[in-house]
Short mmCIF file of C-alpha atoms in Angstrom, two decimals:
data_model
loop_
_atom_site.label_atom_id
_atom_site.label_comp_id
_atom_site.label_asym_id
_atom_site.label_seq_id
_atom_site.Cartn_x
_atom_site.Cartn_y
_atom_site.Cartn_z
CA MET A 1 0.13 0.14 -0.13
CA GLU A 2 3.34 2.48 -0.52
CA LYS A 3 2.00 5.76 -1.60
CA LEU A 4 4.33 8.54 -2.99
CA ILE A 5 2.90 11.71 -1.01
CA LYS A 6 5.45 14.13 -0.77
CA ILE A 7 8.29 14.84 -3.30
CA GLY A 8 10.69 16.72 -0.69
CA ALA A 9 14.13 18.60 -1.27
CA GLU A 10 15.97 15.92 -0.91
CA ALA A 11 14.17 13.05 -0.07
CA ASN A 12 10.41 10.93 -1.06
CA ILE A 13 8.23 10.71 1.39
CA TYR A 14 6.18 7.72 1.42
CA LEU A 15 2.98 6.38 3.04
CA ASP A 16 3.47 2.17 4.30
CA ASP A 17 2.20 -0.03 6.25
CA TRP A 18 5.02 -1.68 8.61
CA ASN A 19 3.97 -4.77 10.59
CA GLY A 20 0.54 -3.44 10.39
CA ILE A 21 1.54 0.33 11.71
CA LYS A 22 0.46 3.19 9.54
CA VAL A 23 4.16 4.85 9.02
CA VAL A 24 5.97 7.48 7.38
CA ARG A 25 8.87 6.19 4.65
CA LYS A 26 11.44 8.95 4.48
CA THR A 27 13.63 8.20 1.25
CA ARG A 28 16.51 10.03 0.83
CA ARG A 29 16.88 9.67 -3.11
CA PRO A 30 20.30 9.74 -5.11
CA LYS A 31 20.99 12.65 -6.50
CA PRO A 32 22.07 11.87 -10.40
CA TYR A 33 23.46 15.05 -10.95
CA TRP A 34 25.98 14.80 -8.09
CA ARG A 35 29.11 13.25 -7.40
CA GLU A 36 28.55 9.61 -6.35
CA GLU A 37 31.23 10.21 -3.24
CA LEU A 38 30.08 13.35 -2.45
CA ASP A 39 26.13 12.09 -2.18
CA ASN A 40 26.74 8.89 -0.20
CA LYS A 41 28.19 10.46 2.10
CA ILE A 42 25.47 13.37 2.72
CA ARG A 43 22.59 11.00 2.29
CA ARG A 44 24.43 8.37 5.15
CA ILE A 45 25.13 11.19 7.37
CA ARG A 46 21.95 13.08 7.44
CA THR A 47 19.77 9.91 7.82
CA ILE A 48 21.83 8.90 10.93
CA LYS A 49 21.56 12.60 12.59
CA GLU A 50 17.82 12.84 11.60
CA ALA A 51 16.87 9.92 13.48
CA GLN A 52 19.68 10.23 16.42
CA PHE A 53 17.49 13.91 16.72
CA LEU A 54 14.35 13.08 16.15
CA THR A 55 14.43 10.76 19.19
CA HIS A 56 17.18 13.16 21.62
CA VAL A 57 14.65 15.84 21.29
CA LYS A 58 11.63 13.79 22.97
CA ARG A 59 13.52 14.03 25.84
CA LEU A 60 13.56 17.90 25.99
CA GLY A 61 9.65 17.69 25.21
CA VAL A 62 9.73 18.57 21.83
CA LEU A 63 6.83 16.21 19.95
CA THR A 64 8.28 14.23 17.12
CA PRO A 65 7.79 11.15 15.31
CA ILE A 66 8.45 8.07 16.76
CA VAL A 67 11.48 6.18 14.84
CA TYR A 68 10.71 2.54 14.04
CA PHE A 69 13.58 1.55 11.61
CA VAL A 70 16.56 3.22 10.12
CA ASP A 71 18.77 1.99 7.16
CA PRO A 72 21.96 4.53 6.99
CA PHE A 73 22.63 3.35 3.33
CA LEU A 74 19.63 3.34 1.90
CA GLY A 75 19.33 6.22 3.24
CA GLU A 76 16.22 5.75 4.61
CA ILE A 77 14.00 6.47 7.86
CA ILE A 78 10.59 4.75 8.74
CA MET A 79 9.06 6.50 11.27
CA GLU A 80 5.34 7.35 13.00
CA TYR A 81 2.68 8.93 10.82
CA VAL A 82 2.26 12.54 11.97
CA ASP A 83 -1.71 12.96 10.14
CA GLY A 84 -1.81 16.54 10.72
CA MET A 85 -1.45 20.16 9.38
CA ARG A 86 1.40 21.96 8.24
CA VAL A 87 1.78 25.38 9.79
CA LYS A 88 2.81 26.66 6.47
CA ASP A 89 -1.06 25.74 5.47
CA LEU A 90 -2.53 26.74 8.37
CA LEU A 91 -1.54 30.39 8.47
CA ASN A 92 -3.34 30.41 5.20
CA THR A 93 -6.69 29.11 6.69
CA ASN A 94 -6.00 29.48 9.95
CA LEU A 95 -4.37 32.68 11.55
CA GLU A 96 -5.46 32.77 14.53
CA THR A 97 -4.32 28.88 15.47
CA GLY A 98 -1.33 29.60 13.12
CA PHE A 99 -0.17 32.20 15.56
CA ILE A 100 -0.35 29.57 18.96
CA MET A 101 1.33 27.31 16.60
CA LEU A 102 3.88 30.02 16.09
CA TYR A 103 4.15 30.66 19.62
CA GLU A 104 4.47 26.69 20.14
CA ALA A 105 7.59 26.62 17.67
CA GLY A 106 9.51 29.75 19.28
CA LYS A 107 9.11 27.74 22.60
CA ASP A 108 10.47 24.19 21.44
CA LEU A 109 13.37 25.89 19.22
CA ALA A 110 13.51 27.11 22.24
CA LYS A 111 13.96 24.17 24.38
CA MET A 112 16.51 22.64 21.84
CA HIS A 113 18.98 25.64 22.05
CA LYS A 114 19.01 25.61 25.38
CA HIS A 115 20.66 22.32 24.87
CA ASN A 116 22.51 23.27 22.55
CA ILE A 117 20.94 21.59 19.60
CA ILE A 118 20.19 23.40 16.42
CA HIS A 119 17.50 22.70 14.11
CA GLY A 120 19.38 23.31 11.32
CA ASP A 121 15.91 23.82 9.27
CA PRO A 122 12.89 25.71 10.89
CA THR A 123 10.81 26.52 8.50
CA THR A 124 6.93 26.41 8.26
CA SER A 125 6.41 23.35 6.12
CA ASN A 126 8.34 21.70 8.91
CA PHE A 127 6.14 22.41 11.88
CA ILE A 128 3.49 19.96 11.82
CA MET A 129 -0.09 20.52 14.17
CA ARG A 130 -2.25 17.05 15.30
CA ASN A 131 -4.89 17.34 17.67
CA GLY A 132 -3.70 20.81 18.24
CA LYS A 133 -0.27 20.16 19.34
CA LEU A 134 2.68 21.10 17.50
CA TYR A 135 5.60 18.48 15.98
CA PHE A 136 9.00 19.01 14.72
CA ILE A 137 10.05 16.91 11.50
CA ASP A 138 12.72 17.32 8.99
CA PHE A 139 16.30 16.87 11.37
CA GLY A 140 18.50 16.30 8.40
CA LEU A 141 20.42 19.32 9.21
CA SER A 142 20.56 19.00 12.76
CA PHE A 143 23.55 19.64 15.06
CA TYR A 144 25.22 20.08 18.35
CA SER A 145 26.73 23.71 18.70
CA THR A 146 27.16 26.02 21.59
CA ARG A 147 27.45 29.23 19.61
CA LEU A 148 25.28 31.77 19.67
CA GLU A 149 25.79 32.43 16.18
CA ASP A 150 24.46 29.20 15.02
CA LYS A 151 21.02 29.34 17.80
CA ALA A 152 21.07 33.22 15.74
CA VAL A 153 21.62 31.45 12.21
CA ASP A 154 18.32 29.04 13.18
CA LEU A 155 16.07 31.73 14.08
CA HIS A 156 17.72 33.75 10.85
CA LEU A 157 16.33 31.07 8.75
CA LEU A 158 12.79 31.15 10.41
CA LYS A 159 12.77 34.46 9.74
CA GLN A 160 13.95 34.34 6.66
CA VAL A 161 11.14 31.96 5.65
CA MET A 162 8.61 34.35 7.38
CA LYS A 163 9.58 37.12 5.09
CA SER A 164 9.34 35.44 2.34
CA ALA A 165 6.24 32.92 2.89
CA HIS A 166 4.40 34.71 4.45
CA SER A 167 5.21 38.31 4.38
CA GLU A 168 1.38 39.46 5.19
CA ILE A 169 1.54 38.42 8.80
CA PHE A 170 5.46 38.87 8.91
CA ASN A 171 5.51 40.95 11.79
CA LYS A 172 3.06 39.37 14.42
CA GLY A 173 4.08 36.01 13.25
CA PHE A 174 7.94 36.33 13.84
CA LYS A 175 7.22 38.58 17.07
CA VAL A 176 4.58 35.55 18.31
CA ILE A 177 7.89 33.22 17.68
CA ILE A 178 10.06 35.69 19.71
CA ASP A 179 7.75 35.69 22.32
CA GLY A 180 7.15 31.41 22.96
CA TYR A 181 11.17 31.80 22.68
CA GLN A 182 11.83 34.27 25.04
CA GLN A 183 9.19 32.35 27.51
CA ILE A 184 11.39 29.34 27.83
CA TYR A 185 14.94 30.54 26.60
CA GLY A 186 14.61 34.37 29.09
CA SER A 187 15.67 36.99 27.22
CA ALA A 188 17.18 36.40 23.66
CA LYS A 189 18.42 39.59 23.50
CA PRO A 190 22.15 38.67 22.76
CA ILE A 191 20.70 35.94 20.21
CA LEU A 192 18.60 38.64 18.34
CA ASP A 193 21.28 41.52 18.44
CA ASN A 194 22.99 38.28 16.78
CA ILE A 195 20.70 37.95 13.97
CA LYS A 196 21.00 41.66 13.38
CA GLU A 197 24.38 41.26 12.90
CA ILE A 198 24.07 38.10 10.69
CA GLU A 199 21.90 40.83 8.76
CA ARG A 200 24.27 43.36 8.55
CA ARG A 201 26.66 40.75 6.60
CA GLY A 202 23.93 39.51 4.10
CA ARG A 203 24.58 40.78 0.36
CA TYR A 204 24.10 44.30 -0.15
CA ALA A 205 22.63 44.85 3.18
CA ALA A 206 22.57 48.68 3.90
CA PRO A 207 24.49 49.58 7.42
CA ASP A 208 22.20 50.96 10.13
CA MET B 1 -2.28 51.64 -32.56
CA GLY B 2 0.75 53.97 -31.09
CA ARG B 3 4.54 53.00 -32.15
CA GLN B 4 6.13 50.60 -29.51
CA LYS B 5 8.09 52.31 -26.71
CA LEU B 6 11.59 52.31 -26.94
CA CYS B 7 14.03 52.50 -23.61
CA LEU B 8 17.34 52.95 -23.50
CA GLY B 9 19.52 51.40 -21.30
CA ILE B 10 22.83 51.83 -19.42
CA GLU B 11 24.65 49.12 -17.47
CA SER B 12 27.53 50.11 -15.50
CA THR B 13 27.85 48.76 -12.42
CA ALA B 14 31.09 46.70 -11.98
CA HIS B 15 33.07 45.12 -15.17
CA THR B 16 31.08 46.50 -18.26
CA PHE B 17 29.66 49.33 -19.44
CA SER B 18 26.86 48.29 -21.97
CA VAL B 19 23.87 50.57 -23.90
CA ALA B 20 21.24 48.91 -25.13
CA ILE B 21 17.64 49.95 -26.82
CA VAL B 22 14.44 47.48 -26.40
CA SER B 23 10.75 47.49 -27.01
CA LYS B 24 8.76 45.91 -25.28
CA ASP B 25 9.28 42.13 -27.41
CA ARG B 26 12.86 42.74 -29.25
CA ILE B 27 16.09 43.41 -28.33
CA LEU B 28 17.18 46.38 -30.72
CA ALA B 29 20.84 46.39 -29.68
CA ASP B 30 22.80 46.11 -27.05
CA GLU B 31 26.35 46.96 -27.26
CA LYS B 32 29.05 46.52 -24.76
CA GLU B 33 32.77 47.19 -23.87
CA VAL B 34 34.34 45.26 -20.99
CA TYR B 35 37.28 46.20 -18.81
CA LYS B 36 40.26 44.03 -18.10
CA PRO B 37 42.42 44.20 -14.94
CA PRO B 38 46.05 43.02 -15.57
CA LEU B 39 46.59 39.53 -15.14
CA GLY B 40 46.24 37.73 -12.34
CA GLU B 41 44.05 40.72 -10.74
CA GLY B 42 40.94 41.49 -9.63
CA ILE B 43 38.77 44.96 -10.72
CA HIS B 44 39.96 47.89 -9.85
CA PRO B 45 37.10 50.33 -8.93
CA TYR B 46 38.74 53.49 -10.33
CA GLU B 47 40.04 51.81 -13.39
CA ALA B 48 36.96 50.68 -14.11
CA ALA B 49 34.94 53.52 -13.97
CA GLN B 50 38.43 55.59 -15.87
CA HIS B 51 37.41 52.91 -18.35
CA HIS B 52 33.74 53.69 -18.70
CA PHE B 53 34.41 57.13 -19.13
CA ARG B 54 36.72 56.62 -21.75
CA ILE B 55 34.38 54.12 -23.91
CA ALA B 56 30.93 55.57 -23.22
CA LYS B 57 30.73 57.74 -26.10
CA LYS B 58 31.77 54.94 -28.26
CA VAL B 59 29.23 52.52 -26.70
CA LEU B 60 26.27 54.77 -26.74
CA GLN B 61 26.93 55.48 -30.47
CA SER B 62 27.06 51.80 -31.88
CA ALA B 63 23.88 50.69 -29.86
CA LEU B 64 21.91 53.87 -31.90
CA LYS B 65 23.49 53.10 -35.00
CA LYS B 66 22.89 48.98 -34.50
CA SER B 67 19.29 49.59 -33.34
CA GLY B 68 18.67 52.53 -36.20
CA LYS B 69 17.09 55.01 -33.77
CA LYS B 70 17.80 58.38 -33.30
CA ILE B 71 17.60 59.40 -29.10
CA LYS B 72 14.95 61.41 -30.54
CA ASP B 73 12.89 57.94 -30.88
CA ILE B 74 13.36 56.84 -27.49
CA ASP B 75 11.13 57.15 -24.62
CA VAL B 76 13.06 56.64 -21.59
CA ILE B 77 16.26 56.66 -20.21
CA ALA B 78 17.30 53.98 -17.78
CA TYR B 79 20.03 53.44 -16.05
CA SER B 80 21.55 50.82 -13.26
CA ALA B 81 21.26 52.39 -9.88
CA GLY B 82 23.23 49.68 -8.25
CA PRO B 83 24.12 47.09 -6.51
CA GLY B 84 27.86 47.79 -7.58
CA LEU B 85 30.99 49.56 -7.21
CA GLY B 86 30.76 53.46 -6.31
CA PRO B 87 32.83 54.83 -9.29
CA CYS B 88 31.34 52.93 -11.61
CA LEU B 89 28.06 53.31 -10.64
CA ARG B 90 28.61 57.23 -11.30
CA VAL B 91 29.59 57.07 -14.62
CA GLY B 92 26.26 55.42 -16.16
CA ALA B 93 24.13 57.49 -13.86
CA VAL B 94 26.09 60.81 -14.91
CA VAL B 95 25.58 59.40 -18.46
CA ALA B 96 21.81 58.77 -18.31
CA ARG B 97 21.41 62.05 -16.52
CA SER B 98 23.02 64.12 -19.32
CA ILE B 99 21.06 62.44 -21.83
CA SER B 100 17.73 62.79 -19.70
CA THR B 101 18.14 66.64 -19.12
CA TYR B 102 19.28 67.33 -22.50
CA TYR B 103 16.93 66.02 -24.56
CA GLY B 104 13.95 65.86 -21.95
CA LYS B 105 13.36 62.32 -21.29
CA PRO B 106 12.35 60.67 -18.37
CA LEU B 107 14.22 58.96 -16.67
CA THR B 108 14.22 55.68 -14.38
CA ALA B 109 16.55 53.59 -11.71
CA VAL B 110 17.23 49.82 -12.22
CA ASN B 111 18.04 47.20 -9.75
CA HIS B 112 20.73 45.41 -11.60
CA ALA B 113 20.11 42.14 -9.93
CA ILE B 114 16.60 42.47 -11.30
CA GLY B 115 17.82 43.09 -14.58
CA HIS B 116 19.42 39.87 -14.61
CA ILE B 117 15.77 38.35 -13.20
CA GLU B 118 13.33 40.01 -15.84
CA LEU B 119 15.86 39.19 -18.56
CA ALA B 120 16.05 35.60 -18.16
CA ASN B 121 11.81 35.69 -17.70
CA PHE B 122 11.58 37.73 -20.74
CA PHE B 123 13.21 35.08 -22.49
CA SER B 124 11.90 31.81 -21.01
CA ARG B 125 8.42 33.33 -20.92
CA ALA B 126 7.85 31.67 -17.71
CA LYS B 127 5.08 33.04 -15.24
CA ASP B 128 5.88 31.89 -11.81
CA PRO B 129 9.79 31.00 -11.83
CA VAL B 130 12.05 29.75 -9.06
CA ILE B 131 14.83 31.82 -9.88
CA VAL B 132 18.39 30.96 -9.70
CA LEU B 133 20.96 33.82 -9.75
CA VAL B 134 24.38 33.48 -10.05
CA SER B 135 27.06 35.91 -10.50
CA GLY B 136 30.33 37.50 -9.52
CA GLY B 137 27.28 40.13 -7.44
CA HIS B 138 25.00 37.57 -6.26
CA THR B 139 24.19 34.05 -5.17
CA LEU B 140 20.47 33.86 -4.21
CA VAL B 141 17.14 31.67 -5.00
CA SER B 142 14.29 33.90 -5.05
CA THR B 143 10.62 33.29 -5.97
CA TYR B 144 8.15 36.88 -6.55
CA LEU B 145 5.64 37.22 -4.15
CA LEU B 146 3.27 40.53 -3.26
CA LYS B 147 5.47 43.07 -4.90
CA ARG B 148 8.56 42.16 -4.16
CA TRP B 149 11.09 39.41 -5.50
CA ARG B 150 11.60 37.55 -2.31
CA ILE B 151 14.95 36.29 -1.52
CA PHE B 152 14.73 32.85 0.25
CA GLY B 153 17.79 31.43 0.22
CA GLU B 154 21.37 33.44 -0.38
CA THR B 155 25.43 33.19 0.13
CA LEU B 156 26.51 34.20 3.90
CA ASP B 157 29.72 35.50 2.31
CA ILE B 158 31.30 35.63 -1.23
CA THR B 159 29.10 34.60 -4.10
CA LEU B 160 29.86 31.88 -6.81
CA GLY B 161 31.38 34.15 -9.09
CA GLN B 162 33.68 35.20 -6.80
CA LEU B 163 34.56 31.73 -5.82
CA PHE B 164 35.31 31.46 -9.35
CA ASP B 165 37.41 34.75 -9.54
CA GLN B 166 39.68 34.38 -6.15
CA LEU B 167 40.59 31.03 -7.40
CA GLY B 168 41.46 31.80 -11.01
CA ARG B 169 43.40 34.77 -9.91
CA GLU B 170 45.33 32.19 -7.47
CA MET B 171 46.28 30.57 -10.20
CA GLY B 172 47.37 33.21 -12.25
CA TYR B 173 44.12 34.24 -14.32
CA ASN B 174 42.27 37.61 -14.65
CA SER B 175 38.52 38.14 -13.45
CA PRO B 176 36.06 37.03 -14.48
CA ALA B 177 37.70 33.47 -14.42
CA GLY B 178 34.52 31.15 -14.66
CA LYS B 179 35.49 29.72 -18.18
CA TYR B 180 38.96 29.02 -17.35
CA ILE B 181 37.69 27.44 -14.35
CA GLU B 182 34.67 25.44 -16.13
CA THR B 183 37.83 24.32 -18.95
CA LEU B 184 40.37 23.27 -16.24
CA ALA B 185 37.01 21.61 -14.27
CA SER B 186 36.39 19.60 -17.23
CA GLN B 187 39.66 18.25 -17.61
CA GLY B 188 39.41 16.92 -14.06
CA THR B 189 38.75 13.32 -13.22
CA LYS B 190 39.16 12.72 -9.24
CA TYR B 191 37.02 13.85 -6.54
CA LEU B 192 38.95 15.18 -4.02
CA ASP B 193 36.91 15.75 -0.88
CA MET B 194 36.04 19.37 0.30
CA PRO B 195 33.81 21.32 2.83
CA TYR B 196 30.23 21.48 2.02
CA THR B 197 28.46 24.40 4.08
CA VAL B 198 24.83 24.37 3.48
CA LYS B 199 23.17 26.44 6.60
CA GLY B 200 19.15 25.85 6.14
CA ASN B 201 18.47 27.10 2.47
CA ASP B 202 21.76 29.89 2.76
CA VAL B 203 25.19 28.68 1.09
CA SER B 204 28.65 29.19 2.10
CA TYR B 205 31.76 29.46 -0.01
CA SER B 206 34.67 30.95 1.88
CA GLY B 207 35.37 27.67 3.73
CA LEU B 208 35.39 26.33 0.56
CA LEU B 209 37.98 28.81 -1.32
CA THR B 210 40.44 28.56 1.48
CA PHE B 211 40.55 24.84 1.36
CA ALA B 212 40.95 25.05 -2.74
CA LYS B 213 43.82 26.99 -2.18
CA SER B 214 45.14 25.35 -0.23
CA LEU B 215 45.04 22.15 -2.06
CA LEU B 216 46.57 24.13 -4.72
CA LYS B 217 49.65 24.89 -2.77
CA LYS B 218 49.91 21.19 -2.07
CA ASP B 219 51.14 18.73 -4.84
CA ASN B 220 47.17 18.53 -6.25
CA LYS B 221 46.50 18.73 -10.24
CA ARG B 222 44.78 22.10 -11.05
CA GLU B 223 42.07 20.60 -12.97
CA ASP B 224 40.81 18.03 -10.11
CA VAL B 225 40.93 20.86 -7.85
CA CYS B 226 38.97 22.89 -10.17
CA PHE B 227 36.36 19.72 -10.65
CA SER B 228 36.19 19.41 -7.22
CA VAL B 229 35.29 23.15 -6.29
CA GLN B 230 32.59 22.88 -9.18
CA GLU B 231 31.18 19.70 -8.14
CA THR B 232 30.57 21.07 -4.07
CA ALA B 233 29.69 24.55 -4.83
CA PHE B 234 27.57 23.21 -7.65
CA ALA B 235 25.89 20.71 -5.10
CA MET B 236 25.09 23.00 -2.37
CA LEU B 237 23.79 25.75 -4.91
CA THR B 238 21.12 22.89 -6.07
CA GLU B 239 20.34 21.89 -2.87
CA VAL B 240 19.06 24.93 -1.59
CA THR B 241 17.00 25.13 -5.26
CA GLU B 242 15.77 21.75 -4.61
CA ARG B 243 14.57 23.00 -1.45
CA LEU B 244 12.54 26.33 -2.95
CA LEU B 245 11.30 24.01 -5.32
CA ALA B 246 10.05 21.76 -2.44
CA PHE B 247 8.64 24.43 -0.49
CA SER B 248 7.18 26.67 -3.09
CA GLU B 249 5.85 23.97 -4.86
CA LYS B 250 6.65 26.28 -8.17
CA ARG B 251 7.02 24.61 -11.38
CA GLU B 252 9.70 25.96 -13.06
CA ILE B 253 13.22 27.01 -12.33
CA VAL B 254 15.03 29.83 -14.53
CA LEU B 255 18.52 29.94 -14.42
CA THR B 256 20.06 33.74 -14.99
CA GLY B 257 23.77 35.88 -13.89
CA GLY B 258 26.83 35.39 -15.58
CA VAL B 259 27.85 32.31 -13.73
CA ALA B 260 24.64 30.56 -15.28
CA ALA B 261 26.74 30.24 -19.07
CA ASN B 262 28.49 27.28 -17.11
CA LYS B 263 27.37 24.03 -18.79
CA ARG B 264 28.06 21.73 -15.97
CA LEU B 265 25.77 23.78 -13.80
CA GLN B 266 22.87 24.10 -16.36
CA GLU B 267 23.18 20.13 -16.73
CA MET B 268 22.76 19.80 -12.75
CA ILE B 269 19.71 22.34 -12.79
CA LYS B 270 17.99 20.44 -15.47
CA SER B 271 18.35 17.24 -14.19
CA LEU B 272 17.18 18.32 -10.74
CA SER B 273 14.04 20.19 -12.58
CA LEU B 274 13.14 16.50 -13.69
CA VAL B 275 13.04 15.05 -10.72
CA HIS B 276 10.71 17.54 -9.76
CA ASN B 277 8.86 17.71 -13.17
CA SER B 278 9.91 21.40 -13.59
CA SER B 279 10.68 23.33 -16.16
CA PHE B 280 13.73 24.48 -16.65
CA SER B 281 15.52 27.78 -19.01
CA VAL B 282 18.45 29.23 -18.66
CA ILE B 283 19.29 32.64 -20.08
CA PRO B 284 20.91 33.29 -23.68
CA ARG B 285 24.47 33.12 -22.97
CA GLU B 286 25.09 36.43 -24.63
CA TYR B 287 22.99 38.08 -22.28
CA SER B 288 24.09 35.95 -19.19
CA GLY B 289 26.93 38.57 -18.56
CA ASP B 290 26.04 42.15 -17.65
CA CYS B 291 23.97 43.94 -20.30
CA GLY B 292 22.30 47.26 -20.84
CA ALA B 293 19.57 45.04 -22.09
CA GLN B 294 18.81 43.86 -18.74
CA ILE B 295 18.89 47.41 -17.76
CA ALA B 296 16.51 48.59 -20.87
CA LEU B 297 13.99 46.08 -20.48
CA VAL B 298 13.11 46.78 -16.46
CA GLY B 299 13.40 50.30 -17.19
CA LEU B 300 10.82 50.11 -19.90
CA LEU B 301 8.65 47.44 -17.51
CA GLN B 302 8.79 50.32 -14.98
CA TYR B 303 7.91 53.53 -17.18
CA GLU B 304 5.04 51.52 -18.35
CA SER B 305 3.63 51.39 -14.34
CA GLY B 306 4.72 54.95 -14.20
CA ASP B 307 8.16 54.66 -11.90
CA THR B 308 10.53 56.95 -13.01
CA VAL B 309 12.74 59.58 -11.07
CA ASP B 310 13.44 62.91 -11.19
CA VAL B 311 17.23 64.10 -12.63
CA ASP B 312 17.88 65.46 -9.59
CA LYS B 313 16.53 63.05 -7.20
CA SER B 314 18.15 60.58 -9.18
CA PHE B 315 20.44 58.13 -7.09
CA ILE B 316 22.94 55.24 -7.02
CA LYS B 317 22.93 52.61 -4.05
CA GLN B 318 26.34 50.68 -3.76
CA SER B 319 24.30 48.64 -1.52
CA TRP B 320 20.83 47.55 -2.77
CA ARG B 321 19.11 43.97 -1.68
CA ILE B 322 16.67 42.69 -4.58
CA ASP B 323 13.77 42.32 -1.49
CA GLU B 324 14.11 46.41 -0.83
CA VAL B 325 12.52 47.05 -4.69
CA HIS B 326 8.76 47.56 -5.06
CA VAL B 327 8.10 45.96 -8.22
CA THR B 328 5.42 47.67 -9.85
CA TRP B 329 5.09 45.84 -13.15
CA ARG B 330 3.83 42.55 -11.51
CA ASN B 331 0.51 41.65 -9.74
#
């Protein structure tokens, strides 16, 4: 009953049956346009990392799909199917709930950062709401870091996504995220200052 | 039916001084002169500006001659107002203001990078594409939303063009060195392990450059180093392109800017477009580098949507991101 439900940036997402459970099978596609050495290395590393972080962050109270099985050489993870709505779509249909989820996303990101975990790809299509609860997915770019700058880059990425994909509600949306973040992290001022610094470094950014 | 409006556009952001004359559906002339720094060196802004002043009149005359038009036939004068090197930008702006004042023609200020984007769209006829802009000044992926070209991902430090120029300079080539790197890379056979840096939707090339320079100093073949740099740098770019494609759920990819002329990059992006069931188009080689046509085309679009600037308020901006430009000609 395997069914392709999404062709993602680097992986195909299938709905599948695994020992009688409805699961998601995430397969990192070989990239025919990459050198094989590079492709194999990156697919293997990211698959392992993703499985590790999916599990690790649960201990911090961040909801993620349960990992059932990992095959690093095939670049494949079999995990729980979180049957919900992407916050990316939620923000277009139910703004009020969308903001609540952004607040939760800010909190979850802070929980990870407090424990020096950088998500690496915090976009609104990687936040899923199921039964009113927020799930984080896609930890393929995650890593450990104590550096302030890495935490700031994580938030900067989310800010960029809000600005480019949800520009109409950007101001309020990003504020809500920061509010949630600060509830857990405490004052995020050094991180917010660092985001400004990153933006100043951006190409052709006019100096303040 | 009135006759078609004509725009004369002047490009003058860096190496290239170019004048083009375009109508809505045709490029009547696109003439240019390119400043060449001495071997093994990069662009010197003041020298480039001197060069542009010397050849400005000649390029302008040859564009008019080629188009078969007189200045009086032109409806609007466009100039590249930024981003770019101050001394070079001033040359284009001065020439544009002079023509505008003397002949009483309206003036419009164009963002150079938007020029790369819209000129590629002009050729590809893409409706709502994912843009991959790669040049000496830019390396970014963008889509259009609500009056702006939005930057989804970009380089956090140097551009692809700069990566190639600086690597080329290390080997004694002058800028732009992309074509030398491409030729060497095509003769490389051994893939050397390189730092791969993608942060979310952004790429970083400075670590790759430092690493590649160090490999050149050891006994590695130039061909293999260039080959590995190209493979790794393009892999990073294709990754963020794929990310935008997946995120935006768009079905067209347009590749533009000077580095778009690279055959290996074209091949990689074309191949990923097939995986995502998307169309792929690349700007024609003769218009991939900086040219007057990119300025003239956007100038015409701006003029027709009422976006002009008074001479005394006309400006140059060395720093000017594409997402700061309010797009008046798209819905």
